Amino acid sequence: MEKELLHLFLPAGLLDRFEIERFEQSRIEGSAIASTLHIYLVEKNQLPPGYAPDEWESKGFCESKTIQDFAIRTNLVYLVFRRRRWRSKSDPNHTITSDLAFLAKGAKMTAELSAFLKGTGQNP
């Protein structure tokens, strides 16, 4: 039930590739914004499409990436991603990571939020 509800608030397909690790909510005093909500997501141990599992091995995580998503009520929402890194078994110097195509290119927000802001005449 909980996961189905979260699908309504998170970018489409996100929970197919990531698991929610934890939430952190911080109140903002003296502001119309009630709080900030950080949702920490960890990538599932699944190779990106098109790569053979017998040729790659999971080798930890990349540096976390934080992006802004749509606010929920009066709460700013930030998604904090921990993406996996895979190393080639035949060439240890060759690594790959998954694509985060749902992020707005060059922005620190989801593509959905960026498109919404552009539609309202505001620049992201």
JSON list of C-alpha atoms in Angstrom, two decimals:
[
{"chain": "A", "resi": 1, "resn": "MET", "atom": "CA", "xyz": [0.00, 0.00, 0.00]},
{"chain": "A", "resi": 2, "resn": "GLU", "atom": "CA", "xyz": [2.75, 2.40, 1.01]},
{"chain": "A", "resi": 3, "resn": "LYS", "atom": "CA", "xyz": [4.72, 1.85, -2.22]},
{"chain": "A", "resi": 4, "resn": "GLU", "atom": "CA", "xyz": [1.62, 2.33, -4.38]},
{"chain": "A", "resi": 5, "resn": "LEU", "atom": "CA", "xyz": [0.93, 5.65, -2.68]},
{"chain": "A", "resi": 6, "resn": "LEU", "atom": "CA", "xyz": [4.52, 6.81, -3.18]},
{"chain": "A", "resi": 7, "resn": "HIS", "atom": "CA", "xyz": [4.20, 6.14, -6.92]},
{"chain": "A", "resi": 8, "resn": "LEU", "atom": "CA", "xyz": [1.75, 9.08, -6.97]},
{"chain": "A", "resi": 9, "resn": "PHE", "atom": "CA", "xyz": [4.37, 11.49, -5.61]},
{"chain": "A", "resi": 10, "resn": "LEU", "atom": "CA", "xyz": [7.59, 10.29, -7.21]},
{"chain": "A", "resi": 11, "resn": "PRO", "atom": "CA", "xyz": [8.66, 10.42, -10.88]},
{"chain": "A", "resi": 12, "resn": "ALA", "atom": "CA", "xyz": [7.22, 7.60, -13.00]},
{"chain": "A", "resi": 13, "resn": "GLY", "atom": "CA", "xyz": [9.22, 4.36, -12.85]},
{"chain": "A", "resi": 14, "resn": "LEU", "atom": "CA", "xyz": [11.53, 5.59, -10.09]},
{"chain": "A", "resi": 15, "resn": "LEU", "atom": "CA", "xyz": [10.61, 2.86, -7.58]},
{"chain": "A", "resi": 16, "resn": "ASP", "atom": "CA", "xyz": [11.20, 0.21, -10.25]},
{"chain": "A", "resi": 17, "resn": "ARG", "atom": "CA", "xyz": [14.91, 1.10, -10.11]},
{"chain": "A", "resi": 18, "resn": "PHE", "atom": "CA", "xyz": [15.36, 2.52, -6.62]},
{"chain": "A", "resi": 19, "resn": "GLU", "atom": "CA", "xyz": [14.40, 1.58, -3.07]},
{"chain": "A", "resi": 20, "resn": "ILE", "atom": "CA", "xyz": [13.57, 4.11, -0.40]},
{"chain": "A", "resi": 21, "resn": "GLU", "atom": "CA", "xyz": [16.28, 4.00, 2.24]},
{"chain": "A", "resi": 22, "resn": "ARG", "atom": "CA", "xyz": [14.93, 6.64, 4.65]},
{"chain": "A", "resi": 23, "resn": "PHE", "atom": "CA", "xyz": [13.20, 10.02, 5.02]},
{"chain": "A", "resi": 24, "resn": "GLU", "atom": "CA", "xyz": [14.38, 13.14, 6.82]},
{"chain": "A", "resi": 25, "resn": "GLN", "atom": "CA", "xyz": [12.07, 16.06, 7.49]},
{"chain": "A", "resi": 26, "resn": "SER", "atom": "CA", "xyz": [13.36, 19.41, 8.76]},
{"chain": "A", "resi": 27, "resn": "ARG", "atom": "CA", "xyz": [11.06, 22.22, 9.87]},
{"chain": "A", "resi": 28, "resn": "ILE", "atom": "CA", "xyz": [11.63, 25.73, 8.53]},
{"chain": "A", "resi": 29, "resn": "GLU", "atom": "CA", "xyz": [10.77, 28.30, 11.19]},
{"chain": "A", "resi": 30, "resn": "GLY", "atom": "CA", "xyz": [9.27, 31.66, 10.20]},
{"chain": "A", "resi": 31, "resn": "SER", "atom": "CA", "xyz": [8.51, 30.69, 6.62]},
{"chain": "A", "resi": 32, "resn": "ALA", "atom": "CA", "xyz": [5.40, 29.87, 4.58]},
{"chain": "A", "resi": 33, "resn": "ILE", "atom": "CA", "xyz": [7.19, 26.64, 3.76]},
{"chain": "A", "resi": 34, "resn": "ALA", "atom": "CA", "xyz": [6.58, 24.19, 6.60]},
{"chain": "A", "resi": 35, "resn": "SER", "atom": "CA", "xyz": [9.57, 21.92, 6.07]},
{"chain": "A", "resi": 36, "resn": "THR", "atom": "CA", "xyz": [11.99, 20.24, 3.73]},
{"chain": "A", "resi": 37, "resn": "LEU", "atom": "CA", "xyz": [11.60, 16.55, 3.07]},
{"chain": "A", "resi": 38, "resn": "HIS", "atom": "CA", "xyz": [14.64, 14.58, 1.91]},
{"chain": "A", "resi": 39, "resn": "ILE", "atom": "CA", "xyz": [13.84, 11.16, 0.46]},
{"chain": "A", "resi": 40, "resn": "TYR", "atom": "CA", "xyz": [16.93, 8.95, 0.28]},
{"chain": "A", "resi": 41, "resn": "LEU", "atom": "CA", "xyz": [16.88, 6.39, -2.55]},
{"chain": "A", "resi": 42, "resn": "VAL", "atom": "CA", "xyz": [19.32, 3.55, -3.22]},
{"chain": "A", "resi": 43, "resn": "GLU", "atom": "CA", "xyz": [19.57, 1.96, -6.64]},
{"chain": "A", "resi": 44, "resn": "LYS", "atom": "CA", "xyz": [18.60, -1.70, -6.79]},
{"chain": "A", "resi": 45, "resn": "ASN", "atom": "CA", "xyz": [21.36, -4.11, -7.73]},
{"chain": "A", "resi": 46, "resn": "GLN", "atom": "CA", "xyz": [20.22, -4.43, -11.36]},
{"chain": "A", "resi": 47, "resn": "LEU", "atom": "CA", "xyz": [22.48, -3.78, -14.31]},
{"chain": "A", "resi": 48, "resn": "PRO", "atom": "CA", "xyz": [21.35, -1.11, -16.79]},
{"chain": "A", "resi": 49, "resn": "PRO", "atom": "CA", "xyz": [19.54, -2.61, -19.81]},
{"chain": "A", "resi": 50, "resn": "GLY", "atom": "CA", "xyz": [21.80, -4.04, -22.52]},
{"chain": "A", "resi": 51, "resn": "TYR", "atom": "CA", "xyz": [24.60, -5.32, -20.27]},
{"chain": "A", "resi": 52, "resn": "ALA", "atom": "CA", "xyz": [25.28, -9.00, -19.58]},
{"chain": "A", "resi": 53, "resn": "PRO", "atom": "CA", "xyz": [25.35, -9.89, -15.86]},
{"chain": "A", "resi": 54, "resn": "ASP", "atom": "CA", "xyz": [28.21, -12.38, -16.31]},
{"chain": "A", "resi": 55, "resn": "GLU", "atom": "CA", "xyz": [30.47, -9.57, -17.66]},
{"chain": "A", "resi": 56, "resn": "TRP", "atom": "CA", "xyz": [29.91, -6.98, -14.90]},
{"chain": "A", "resi": 57, "resn": "GLU", "atom": "CA", "xyz": [30.12, -6.83, -11.10]},
{"chain": "A", "resi": 58, "resn": "SER", "atom": "CA", "xyz": [28.66, -4.31, -8.67]},
{"chain": "A", "resi": 59, "resn": "LYS", "atom": "CA", "xyz": [31.45, -2.20, -7.15]},
{"chain": "A", "resi": 60, "resn": "GLY", "atom": "CA", "xyz": [29.83, 0.15, -4.68]},
{"chain": "A", "resi": 61, "resn": "PHE", "atom": "CA", "xyz": [28.16, 3.49, -5.24]},
{"chain": "A", "resi": 62, "resn": "CYS", "atom": "CA", "xyz": [28.82, 6.81, -6.94]},
{"chain": "A", "resi": 63, "resn": "GLU", "atom": "CA", "xyz": [28.66, 10.06, -5.01]},
{"chain": "A", "resi": 64, "resn": "SER", "atom": "CA", "xyz": [25.09, 10.91, -3.98]},
{"chain": "A", "resi": 65, "resn": "LYS", "atom": "CA", "xyz": [23.12, 13.30, -6.17]},
{"chain": "A", "resi": 66, "resn": "THR", "atom": "CA", "xyz": [20.37, 15.55, -4.78]},
{"chain": "A", "resi": 67, "resn": "ILE", "atom": "CA", "xyz": [17.62, 16.96, -6.97]},
{"chain": "A", "resi": 68, "resn": "GLN", "atom": "CA", "xyz": [14.49, 18.97, -6.25]},
{"chain": "A", "resi": 69, "resn": "ASP", "atom": "CA", "xyz": [11.08, 17.54, -7.09]},
{"chain": "A", "resi": 70, "resn": "PHE", "atom": "CA", "xyz": [7.53, 18.89, -6.81]},
{"chain": "A", "resi": 71, "resn": "ALA", "atom": "CA", "xyz": [6.62, 20.24, -3.40]},
{"chain": "A", "resi": 72, "resn": "ILE", "atom": "CA", "xyz": [4.05, 18.26, -1.40]},
{"chain": "A", "resi": 73, "resn": "ARG", "atom": "CA", "xyz": [1.63, 20.64, 0.30]},
{"chain": "A", "resi": 74, "resn": "THR", "atom": "CA", "xyz": [3.94, 23.15, 2.02]},
{"chain": "A", "resi": 75, "resn": "ASN", "atom": "CA", "xyz": [6.96, 20.82, 2.06]},
{"chain": "A", "resi": 76, "resn": "LEU", "atom": "CA", "xyz": [9.92, 21.21, -0.27]},
{"chain": "A", "resi": 77, "resn": "VAL", "atom": "CA", "xyz": [10.90, 17.78, -1.60]},
{"chain": "A", "resi": 78, "resn": "TYR", "atom": "CA", "xyz": [14.44, 16.70, -2.39]},
{"chain": "A", "resi": 79, "resn": "LEU", "atom": "CA", "xyz": [15.36, 13.29, -3.76]},
{"chain": "A", "resi": 80, "resn": "VAL", "atom": "CA", "xyz": [18.80, 12.04, -2.77]},
{"chain": "A", "resi": 81, "resn": "PHE", "atom": "CA", "xyz": [20.07, 9.28, -5.09]},
{"chain": "A", "resi": 82, "resn": "ARG", "atom": "CA", "xyz": [22.80, 6.72, -4.45]},
{"chain": "A", "resi": 83, "resn": "ARG", "atom": "CA", "xyz": [23.54, 5.12, -7.82]},
{"chain": "A", "resi": 84, "resn": "ARG", "atom": "CA", "xyz": [25.47, 1.89, -8.20]},
{"chain": "A", "resi": 85, "resn": "ARG", "atom": "CA", "xyz": [28.69, 1.54, -10.13]},
{"chain": "A", "resi": 86, "resn": "TRP", "atom": "CA", "xyz": [29.51, -1.63, -12.07]},
{"chain": "A", "resi": 87, "resn": "ARG", "atom": "CA", "xyz": [32.99, -2.73, -13.15]},
{"chain": "A", "resi": 88, "resn": "SER", "atom": "CA", "xyz": [33.83, -4.85, -16.16]},
{"chain": "A", "resi": 89, "resn": "LYS", "atom": "CA", "xyz": [35.22, -8.24, -15.17]},
{"chain": "A", "resi": 90, "resn": "SER", "atom": "CA", "xyz": [37.48, -8.28, -18.24]},
{"chain": "A", "resi": 91, "resn": "ASP", "atom": "CA", "xyz": [38.71, -4.66, -17.91]},
{"chain": "A", "resi": 92, "resn": "PRO", "atom": "CA", "xyz": [38.77, -3.40, -14.30]},
{"chain": "A", "resi": 93, "resn": "ASN", "atom": "CA", "xyz": [39.34, 0.18, -15.52]},
{"chain": "A", "resi": 94, "resn": "HIS", "atom": "CA", "xyz": [35.97, 0.24, -17.35]},
{"chain": "A", "resi": 95, "resn": "THR", "atom": "CA", "xyz": [32.95, 1.15, -15.21]},
{"chain": "A", "resi": 96, "resn": "ILE", "atom": "CA", "xyz": [29.33, 1.96, -15.99]},
{"chain": "A", "resi": 97, "resn": "THR", "atom": "CA", "xyz": [26.42, 3.58, -14.15]},
{"chain": "A", "resi": 98, "resn": "SER", "atom": "CA", "xyz": [22.73, 3.75, -14.91]},
{"chain": "A", "resi": 99, "resn": "ASP", "atom": "CA", "xyz": [21.11, 6.60, -16.79]},
{"chain": "A", "resi": 100, "resn": "LEU", "atom": "CA", "xyz": [19.10, 9.16, -14.83]},
{"chain": "A", "resi": 101, "resn": "ALA", "atom": "CA", "xyz": [17.09, 10.31, -17.85]},
{"chain": "A", "resi": 102, "resn": "PHE", "atom": "CA", "xyz": [14.20, 11.48, -15.68]},
{"chain": "A", "resi": 103, "resn": "LEU", "atom": "CA", "xyz": [16.38, 14.39, -14.49]},
{"chain": "A", "resi": 104, "resn": "ALA", "atom": "CA", "xyz": [16.27, 17.65, -16.39]},
{"chain": "A", "resi": 105, "resn": "LYS", "atom": "CA", "xyz": [19.51, 17.91, -18.34]},
{"chain": "A", "resi": 106, "resn": "GLY", "atom": "CA", "xyz": [21.89, 20.28, -16.56]},
{"chain": "A", "resi": 107, "resn": "ALA", "atom": "CA", "xyz": [19.36, 21.03, -13.82]},
{"chain": "A", "resi": 108, "resn": "LYS", "atom": "CA", "xyz": [19.09, 20.00, -10.22]},
{"chain": "A", "resi": 109, "resn": "MET", "atom": "CA", "xyz": [15.43, 19.04, -10.53]},
{"chain": "A", "resi": 110, "resn": "THR", "atom": "CA", "xyz": [13.36, 16.33, -12.13]},
{"chain": "A", "resi": 111, "resn": "ALA", "atom": "CA", "xyz": [12.46, 16.73, -15.80]},
{"chain": "A", "resi": 112, "resn": "GLU", "atom": "CA", "xyz": [8.77, 16.78, -14.78]},
{"chain": "A", "resi": 113, "resn": "LEU", "atom": "CA", "xyz": [9.30, 19.75, -12.45]},
{"chain": "A", "resi": 114, "resn": "SER", "atom": "CA", "xyz": [11.42, 21.54, -15.05]},
{"chain": "A", "resi": 115, "resn": "ALA", "atom": "CA", "xyz": [8.71, 21.11, -17.71]},
{"chain": "A", "resi": 116, "resn": "PHE", "atom": "CA", "xyz": [6.05, 22.34, -15.28]},
{"chain": "A", "resi": 117, "resn": "LEU", "atom": "CA", "xyz": [8.03, 25.48, -14.44]},
{"chain": "A", "resi": 118, "resn": "LYS", "atom": "CA", "xyz": [8.67, 26.20, -18.12]},
{"chain": "A", "resi": 119, "resn": "GLY", "atom": "CA", "xyz": [4.93, 25.88, -18.74]},
{"chain": "A", "resi": 120, "resn": "THR", "atom": "CA", "xyz": [4.21, 28.51, -16.10]},
{"chain": "A", "resi": 121, "resn": "GLY", "atom": "CA", "xyz": [6.74, 30.94, -17.60]},
{"chain": "A", "resi": 122, "resn": "GLN", "atom": "CA", "xyz": [9.24, 30.51, -14.77]},
{"chain": "A", "resi": 123, "resn": "ASN", "atom": "CA", "xyz": [12.81, 29.54, -15.57]},
{"chain": "A", "resi": 124, "resn": "PRO", "atom": "CA", "xyz": [14.12, 26.52, -13.65]}
]
